[in-house]
Amino acid sequence: MLDIVRQEGEETVGGAARVFTFFRDRLLSGELKAGDRLLAERELALALGVSRPVLREALRSLAMLGLLDIQHGRGAFVRSADASVLGQALTLCLAPEPNILDDVLQARIAIECQAIRLACDRASERDLQAIASTLDRLVDSLDDPERGGEADYAFHLAIVRAAGSAALMKIYEAISPLLMRSHVERRRDTFREPAITSGLVEAHRQVFLSLAQRDPDAADRRLREHFAIGDDLRRRNLISHYKPQGKKRP
């Protein structure tokens, strides 16, 4: 009995993998695009060599990821990927990993440093205005960790958006729940220290100015300096937290 259950499980996993591979490859080749209708269930099951129950479960999984729209009586239609849905799935995968926020920060640095170089060449005046408005929000929210963290995230998101790269934007949005958490936690650590918060504002301002001047080397350098400030801040906070406190003399 156990062998039968195990065999059925392996067939289900293998069948689902064939469905996912088929869907991925057709998207990459351009044979499938948003709005296209998949083959009828019977035809698709025969073409892929999977049972109809396995096919249905695989299609439901793709629908849960926001990649398909299954309409009763009409069939399954390809959807444009919803980064927020994919982001939730990615967050669930990454959340159990140790030191995940530090790890995600490294991914963020890689994305943003490439994005700001592209933005120096591609950003429109509208993009620059959008980034400038988030800089104003940063200044207005220094005493509020929640609003400040959101404004900080919005500033960096606007830079990635200005790069005009769909791939970078989708990846960045996919890790946005973790990025937002990181921004808010950093603000909670610093909002009571005016010297630090004012320094953060100046760092963001320098990043913006180098981007507005369309100098990719300077923009990259300023952005990396900004990230280094954050690393130094976390290190000093950690030392302060665990440093033995001297006893006061009577």
mmCIF file of C-alpha atoms in Angstrom:
data_model
loop_
_atom_site.group_PDB
_atom_site.id
_atom_site.type_symbol
_atom_site.label_atom_id
_atom_site.label_comp_id
_atom_site.label_asym_id
_atom_site.label_seq_id
_atom_site.Cartn_x
_atom_site.Cartn_y
_atom_site.Cartn_z
ATOM 1 C CA MET A 1 0.000 0.000 0.000
ATOM 2 C CA LEU A 2 2.782 2.422 0.927
ATOM 3 C CA ASP A 3 4.526 1.671 -2.372
ATOM 4 C CA ILE A 4 1.360 2.584 -4.276
ATOM 5 C CA VAL A 5 0.968 5.852 -2.370
ATOM 6 C CA ARG A 6 4.640 6.669 -2.918
ATOM 7 C CA GLN A 7 4.364 5.927 -6.642
ATOM 8 C CA GLU A 8 1.268 8.098 -7.000
ATOM 9 C CA GLY A 9 3.034 10.922 -5.170
ATOM 10 C CA GLU A 10 6.061 10.698 -7.446
ATOM 11 C CA GLU A 11 3.807 10.698 -10.521
ATOM 12 C CA THR A 12 1.996 13.785 -9.223
ATOM 13 C CA VAL A 13 5.225 15.668 -8.574
ATOM 14 C CA GLY A 14 6.688 14.624 -11.918
ATOM 15 C CA GLY A 15 3.499 15.517 -13.755
ATOM 16 C CA ALA A 16 3.273 18.913 -12.088
ATOM 17 C CA ALA A 17 6.910 19.592 -12.997
ATOM 18 C CA ARG A 18 6.097 18.874 -16.657
ATOM 19 C CA VAL A 19 3.191 21.338 -16.527
ATOM 20 C CA PHE A 20 5.328 24.048 -14.918
ATOM 21 C CA THR A 21 8.161 23.455 -17.401
ATOM 22 C CA PHE A 22 5.748 23.627 -20.329
ATOM 23 C CA PHE A 23 4.288 26.902 -19.038
ATOM 24 C CA ARG A 24 7.708 28.447 -18.340
ATOM 25 C CA ASP A 25 9.191 27.465 -21.700
ATOM 26 C CA ARG A 26 6.209 28.776 -23.668
ATOM 27 C CA LEU A 27 6.401 32.107 -21.842
ATOM 28 C CA LEU A 28 10.144 32.389 -22.502
ATOM 29 C CA SER A 29 9.730 31.567 -26.191
ATOM 30 C CA GLY A 30 6.907 34.052 -26.601
ATOM 31 C CA GLU A 31 4.425 31.374 -27.673
ATOM 32 C CA LEU A 32 2.295 32.330 -24.668
ATOM 33 C CA LYS A 33 1.532 35.919 -23.721
ATOM 34 C CA ALA A 34 -0.770 37.643 -21.259
ATOM 35 C CA GLY A 35 -4.367 37.135 -22.361
ATOM 36 C CA ASP A 36 -3.715 33.906 -24.276
ATOM 37 C CA ARG A 37 -5.947 30.916 -23.573
ATOM 38 C CA LEU A 38 -4.337 27.557 -22.829
ATOM 39 C CA LEU A 39 -5.371 24.418 -24.672
ATOM 40 C CA ALA A 40 -8.486 22.697 -23.402
ATOM 41 C CA GLU A 41 -7.831 20.532 -20.348
ATOM 42 C CA ARG A 42 -8.173 17.228 -22.210
ATOM 43 C CA GLU A 43 -5.853 18.285 -25.031
ATOM 44 C CA LEU A 44 -3.258 19.736 -22.683
ATOM 45 C CA ALA A 45 -3.245 16.647 -20.462
ATOM 46 C CA LEU A 46 -2.699 14.405 -23.495
ATOM 47 C CA ALA A 47 0.014 16.661 -24.907
ATOM 48 C CA LEU A 48 1.939 16.676 -21.621
ATOM 49 C CA GLY A 49 1.328 13.044 -20.744
ATOM 50 C CA VAL A 50 -0.243 13.792 -17.362
ATOM 51 C CA SER A 51 -3.566 12.896 -15.817
ATOM 52 C CA ARG A 52 -6.305 15.507 -15.756
ATOM 53 C CA PRO A 53 -6.371 15.656 -11.909
ATOM 54 C CA VAL A 54 -2.606 16.329 -11.860
ATOM 55 C CA LEU A 55 -3.017 18.979 -14.564
ATOM 56 C CA ARG A 56 -5.819 20.683 -12.627
ATOM 57 C CA GLU A 57 -3.741 20.876 -9.450
ATOM 58 C CA ALA A 58 -0.758 22.281 -11.323
ATOM 59 C CA LEU A 59 -2.924 24.905 -13.030
ATOM 60 C CA ARG A 60 -4.462 25.849 -9.670
ATOM 61 C CA SER A 61 -0.959 26.350 -8.277
ATOM 62 C CA LEU A 62 -0.090 28.635 -11.185
ATOM 63 C CA ALA A 63 -3.338 30.520 -10.601
ATOM 64 C CA MET A 64 -2.468 30.975 -6.905
ATOM 65 C CA LEU A 65 0.826 32.530 -8.013
ATOM 66 C CA GLY A 66 -1.148 34.989 -10.107
ATOM 67 C CA LEU A 67 0.128 33.557 -13.395
ATOM 68 C CA LEU A 68 -3.166 32.114 -14.660
ATOM 69 C CA ASP A 69 -6.794 33.175 -14.573
ATOM 70 C CA ILE A 70 -9.012 30.090 -14.508
ATOM 71 C CA GLN A 71 -12.528 30.925 -15.685
ATOM 72 C CA HIS A 72 -15.223 28.302 -15.192
ATOM 73 C CA GLY A 73 -16.589 27.163 -18.517
ATOM 74 C CA ARG A 74 -14.076 29.176 -20.536
ATOM 75 C CA GLY A 75 -10.661 27.754 -19.645
ATOM 76 C CA ALA A 76 -7.345 29.030 -18.312
ATOM 77 C CA PHE A 77 -5.883 32.339 -19.479
ATOM 78 C CA VAL A 78 -2.344 33.658 -19.051
ATOM 79 C CA ARG A 79 -2.021 36.647 -16.734
ATOM 80 C CA SER A 80 0.725 39.202 -16.323
ATOM 81 C CA ALA A 81 2.763 38.215 -13.281
ATOM 82 C CA ASP A 82 1.685 39.947 -10.083
ATOM 83 C CA ALA A 83 4.889 40.836 -8.259
ATOM 84 C CA SER A 84 3.053 41.204 -4.936
ATOM 85 C CA VAL A 85 1.816 37.596 -5.095
ATOM 86 C CA LEU A 86 5.217 36.309 -6.169
ATOM 87 C CA GLY A 87 6.766 38.405 -3.440
ATOM 88 C CA GLN A 88 4.649 36.756 -0.772
ATOM 89 C CA ALA A 89 5.698 33.323 -2.036
ATOM 90 C CA LEU A 90 9.356 34.340 -2.115
ATOM 91 C CA THR A 91 9.105 35.826 1.365
ATOM 92 C CA LEU A 92 7.703 32.547 2.706
ATOM 93 C CA CYS A 93 10.646 30.709 1.127
ATOM 94 C CA LEU A 94 13.257 33.098 2.498
ATOM 95 C CA ALA A 95 11.788 33.910 5.919
ATOM 96 C CA PRO A 96 13.142 30.789 7.726
ATOM 97 C CA GLU A 97 16.701 31.465 6.547
ATOM 98 C CA PRO A 98 19.124 32.744 9.228
ATOM 99 C CA ASN A 99 20.108 36.422 9.001
ATOM 100 C CA ILE A 100 17.695 36.850 6.120
ATOM 101 C CA LEU A 101 17.516 40.660 6.322
ATOM 102 C CA ASP A 102 21.293 40.972 6.003
ATOM 103 C CA ASP A 103 21.259 38.528 3.102
ATOM 104 C CA VAL A 104 18.445 40.360 1.315
ATOM 105 C CA LEU A 105 20.365 43.617 1.791
ATOM 106 C CA GLN A 106 23.178 42.190 -0.327
ATOM 107 C CA ALA A 107 20.684 41.401 -3.076
ATOM 108 C CA ARG A 108 19.280 44.909 -2.711
ATOM 109 C CA ILE A 109 22.724 46.480 -3.125
ATOM 110 C CA ALA A 110 23.329 44.513 -6.321
ATOM 111 C CA ILE A 111 19.958 45.519 -7.785
ATOM 112 C CA GLU A 112 20.056 49.187 -6.804
ATOM 113 C CA CYS A 113 23.645 49.853 -7.864
ATOM 114 C CA GLN A 114 22.908 48.532 -11.348
ATOM 115 C CA ALA A 115 19.541 50.300 -11.400
ATOM 116 C CA ILE A 116 20.991 53.700 -10.559
ATOM 117 C CA ARG A 117 23.540 53.382 -13.358
ATOM 118 C CA LEU A 118 20.757 52.651 -15.811
ATOM 119 C CA ALA A 119 18.636 55.444 -14.357
ATOM 120 C CA CYS A 120 21.407 57.982 -15.006
ATOM 121 C CA ASP A 121 20.881 57.284 -18.693
ATOM 122 C CA ARG A 122 17.165 56.450 -18.843
ATOM 123 C CA ALA A 123 15.400 58.467 -16.137
ATOM 124 C CA SER A 124 12.851 60.955 -17.448
ATOM 125 C CA GLU A 125 12.125 64.314 -15.858
ATOM 126 C CA ARG A 126 8.988 62.734 -14.435
ATOM 127 C CA ASP A 127 11.103 59.996 -12.823
ATOM 128 C CA LEU A 128 13.383 62.601 -11.263
ATOM 129 C CA GLN A 129 10.396 64.515 -9.907
ATOM 130 C CA ALA A 130 9.038 61.305 -8.387
ATOM 131 C CA ILE A 131 12.349 60.607 -6.638
ATOM 132 C CA ALA A 132 12.548 64.207 -5.405
ATOM 133 C CA SER A 133 9.066 63.947 -3.880
ATOM 134 C CA THR A 134 10.097 60.865 -1.899
ATOM 135 C CA LEU A 135 13.105 62.808 -0.630
ATOM 136 C CA ASP A 136 10.696 65.434 0.729
ATOM 137 C CA ARG A 137 8.746 62.659 2.460
ATOM 138 C CA LEU A 138 11.968 61.424 4.063
ATOM 139 C CA VAL A 139 12.565 64.844 5.613
ATOM 140 C CA ASP A 140 8.978 65.083 6.875
ATOM 141 C CA SER A 141 8.997 61.659 8.574
ATOM 142 C CA LEU A 142 12.224 61.641 10.587
ATOM 143 C CA ASP A 143 10.410 61.232 13.910
ATOM 144 C CA ASP A 144 8.120 58.404 12.768
ATOM 145 C CA PRO A 145 9.746 54.987 12.176
ATOM 146 C CA GLU A 146 6.788 53.585 10.245
ATOM 147 C CA ARG A 147 6.329 56.556 7.916
ATOM 148 C CA GLY A 148 10.074 57.080 7.715
ATOM 149 C CA GLY A 149 10.694 53.466 6.737
ATOM 150 C CA GLU A 150 7.982 53.658 4.084
ATOM 151 C CA ALA A 151 9.445 56.899 2.708
ATOM 152 C CA ASP A 152 12.928 55.374 2.631
ATOM 153 C CA TYR A 153 11.635 52.345 0.736
ATOM 154 C CA ALA A 154 9.714 54.596 -1.681
ATOM 155 C CA PHE A 155 12.891 56.574 -2.452
ATOM 156 C CA HIS A 156 14.857 53.478 -3.400
ATOM 157 C CA LEU A 157 11.920 51.923 -5.259
ATOM 158 C CA ALA A 158 11.629 55.087 -7.358
ATOM 159 C CA ILE A 159 15.286 54.752 -8.350
ATOM 160 C CA VAL A 160 14.784 51.160 -9.486
ATOM 161 C CA ARG A 161 11.655 52.171 -11.386
ATOM 162 C CA ALA A 162 13.607 54.974 -13.116
ATOM 163 C CA ALA A 163 16.060 52.372 -14.459
ATOM 164 C CA GLY A 164 13.422 51.263 -16.957
ATOM 165 C CA SER A 165 14.247 47.571 -16.484
ATOM 166 C CA ALA A 166 11.258 45.270 -16.106
ATOM 167 C CA ALA A 167 13.446 42.428 -14.807
ATOM 168 C CA LEU A 168 15.093 44.506 -12.065
ATOM 169 C CA MET A 169 11.732 45.966 -11.100
ATOM 170 C CA LYS A 170 10.016 42.582 -10.790
ATOM 171 C CA ILE A 171 12.852 41.144 -8.702
ATOM 172 C CA TYR A 172 12.918 44.201 -6.456
ATOM 173 C CA GLU A 173 9.150 44.141 -5.938
ATOM 174 C CA ALA A 174 9.307 40.415 -5.170
ATOM 175 C CA ILE A 175 11.539 41.045 -2.134
ATOM 176 C CA SER A 176 9.682 44.226 -1.138
ATOM 177 C CA PRO A 177 8.047 42.758 2.021
ATOM 178 C CA LEU A 178 11.501 41.996 3.426
ATOM 179 C CA LEU A 179 12.888 45.332 2.249
ATOM 180 C CA MET A 180 10.080 47.239 3.933
ATOM 181 C CA ARG A 181 10.675 45.385 7.192
ATOM 182 C CA SER A 182 14.375 46.215 6.983
ATOM 183 C CA HIS A 183 13.722 49.928 6.405
ATOM 184 C CA VAL A 184 11.280 50.208 9.305
ATOM 185 C CA GLU A 185 13.539 48.321 11.737
ATOM 186 C CA ARG A 186 16.491 50.554 10.890
ATOM 187 C CA ARG A 187 14.359 53.650 11.479
ATOM 188 C CA ARG A 188 13.259 52.332 14.866
ATOM 189 C CA ASP A 189 16.922 52.034 15.811
ATOM 190 C CA THR A 190 17.796 55.579 14.760
ATOM 191 C CA PHE A 191 14.839 57.968 14.905
ATOM 192 C CA ARG A 192 15.754 59.185 18.408
ATOM 193 C CA GLU A 193 19.266 60.182 17.279
ATOM 194 C CA PRO A 194 19.093 63.482 15.307
ATOM 195 C CA ALA A 195 22.715 63.330 14.183
ATOM 196 C CA ILE A 196 22.133 59.988 12.517
ATOM 197 C CA THR A 197 18.784 60.868 10.934
ATOM 198 C CA SER A 198 20.098 64.112 9.492
ATOM 199 C CA GLY A 199 23.074 62.217 8.079
ATOM 200 C CA LEU A 200 20.722 59.751 6.404
ATOM 201 C CA VAL A 201 18.824 62.602 4.769
ATOM 202 C CA GLU A 202 22.058 64.098 3.450
ATOM 203 C CA ALA A 203 23.150 60.699 2.100
ATOM 204 C CA HIS A 204 19.858 60.349 0.221
ATOM 205 C CA ARG A 205 20.195 63.901 -1.090
ATOM 206 C CA GLN A 206 23.671 63.212 -2.450
ATOM 207 C CA VAL A 207 22.413 60.048 -4.152
ATOM 208 C CA PHE A 208 19.614 62.025 -5.785
ATOM 209 C CA LEU A 209 21.889 64.857 -6.910
ATOM 210 C CA SER A 210 24.378 62.509 -8.554
ATOM 211 C CA LEU A 211 21.493 60.802 -10.364
ATOM 212 C CA ALA A 212 19.999 64.142 -11.462
ATOM 213 C CA GLN A 213 23.429 65.131 -12.800
ATOM 214 C CA ARG A 214 23.443 61.845 -14.742
ATOM 215 C CA ASP A 215 26.833 60.766 -13.458
ATOM 216 C CA PRO A 216 26.702 56.949 -13.142
ATOM 217 C CA ASP A 217 30.067 56.572 -11.394
ATOM 218 C CA ALA A 218 29.244 59.218 -8.800
ATOM 219 C CA ALA A 219 25.723 57.830 -8.335
ATOM 220 C CA ASP A 220 27.036 54.313 -7.805
ATOM 221 C CA ARG A 221 29.654 55.596 -5.347
ATOM 222 C CA ARG A 222 27.163 57.692 -3.372
ATOM 223 C CA LEU A 223 24.737 54.801 -3.159
ATOM 224 C CA ARG A 224 27.411 52.414 -1.899
ATOM 225 C CA GLU A 225 28.482 55.014 0.670
ATOM 226 C CA HIS A 226 24.866 55.234 1.796
ATOM 227 C CA PHE A 227 24.708 51.466 2.286
ATOM 228 C CA ALA A 228 28.021 51.565 4.173
ATOM 229 C CA ILE A 229 26.525 54.124 6.579
ATOM 230 C CA GLY A 230 23.706 51.688 7.295
ATOM 231 C CA ASP A 231 26.157 48.840 7.908
ATOM 232 C CA ASP A 232 28.170 50.997 10.308
ATOM 233 C CA LEU A 233 25.023 52.043 12.126
ATOM 234 C CA ARG A 234 23.884 48.458 12.690
ATOM 235 C CA ARG A 235 27.369 47.505 13.884
ATOM 236 C CA ARG A 236 27.514 50.365 16.395
ATOM 237 C CA ASN A 237 24.029 49.577 17.688
ATOM 238 C CA LEU A 238 25.002 45.933 18.181
ATOM 239 C CA ILE A 239 28.161 46.907 20.079
ATOM 240 C CA SER A 240 26.223 49.368 22.211
ATOM 241 C CA HIS A 241 23.600 46.749 23.055
ATOM 242 C CA TYR A 242 26.099 44.144 24.281
ATOM 243 C CA LYS A 243 28.810 46.406 25.691
ATOM 244 C CA PRO A 244 29.100 46.026 29.501
ATOM 245 C CA GLN A 245 27.811 49.075 31.299
ATOM 246 C CA GLY A 246 30.190 50.464 33.921
ATOM 247 C CA LYS A 247 28.896 50.700 37.474
ATOM 248 C CA LYS A 248 28.257 54.146 38.802
ATOM 249 C CA ARG A 249 30.299 55.183 41.807
ATOM 250 C CA PRO A 250 28.323 55.897 44.957
#
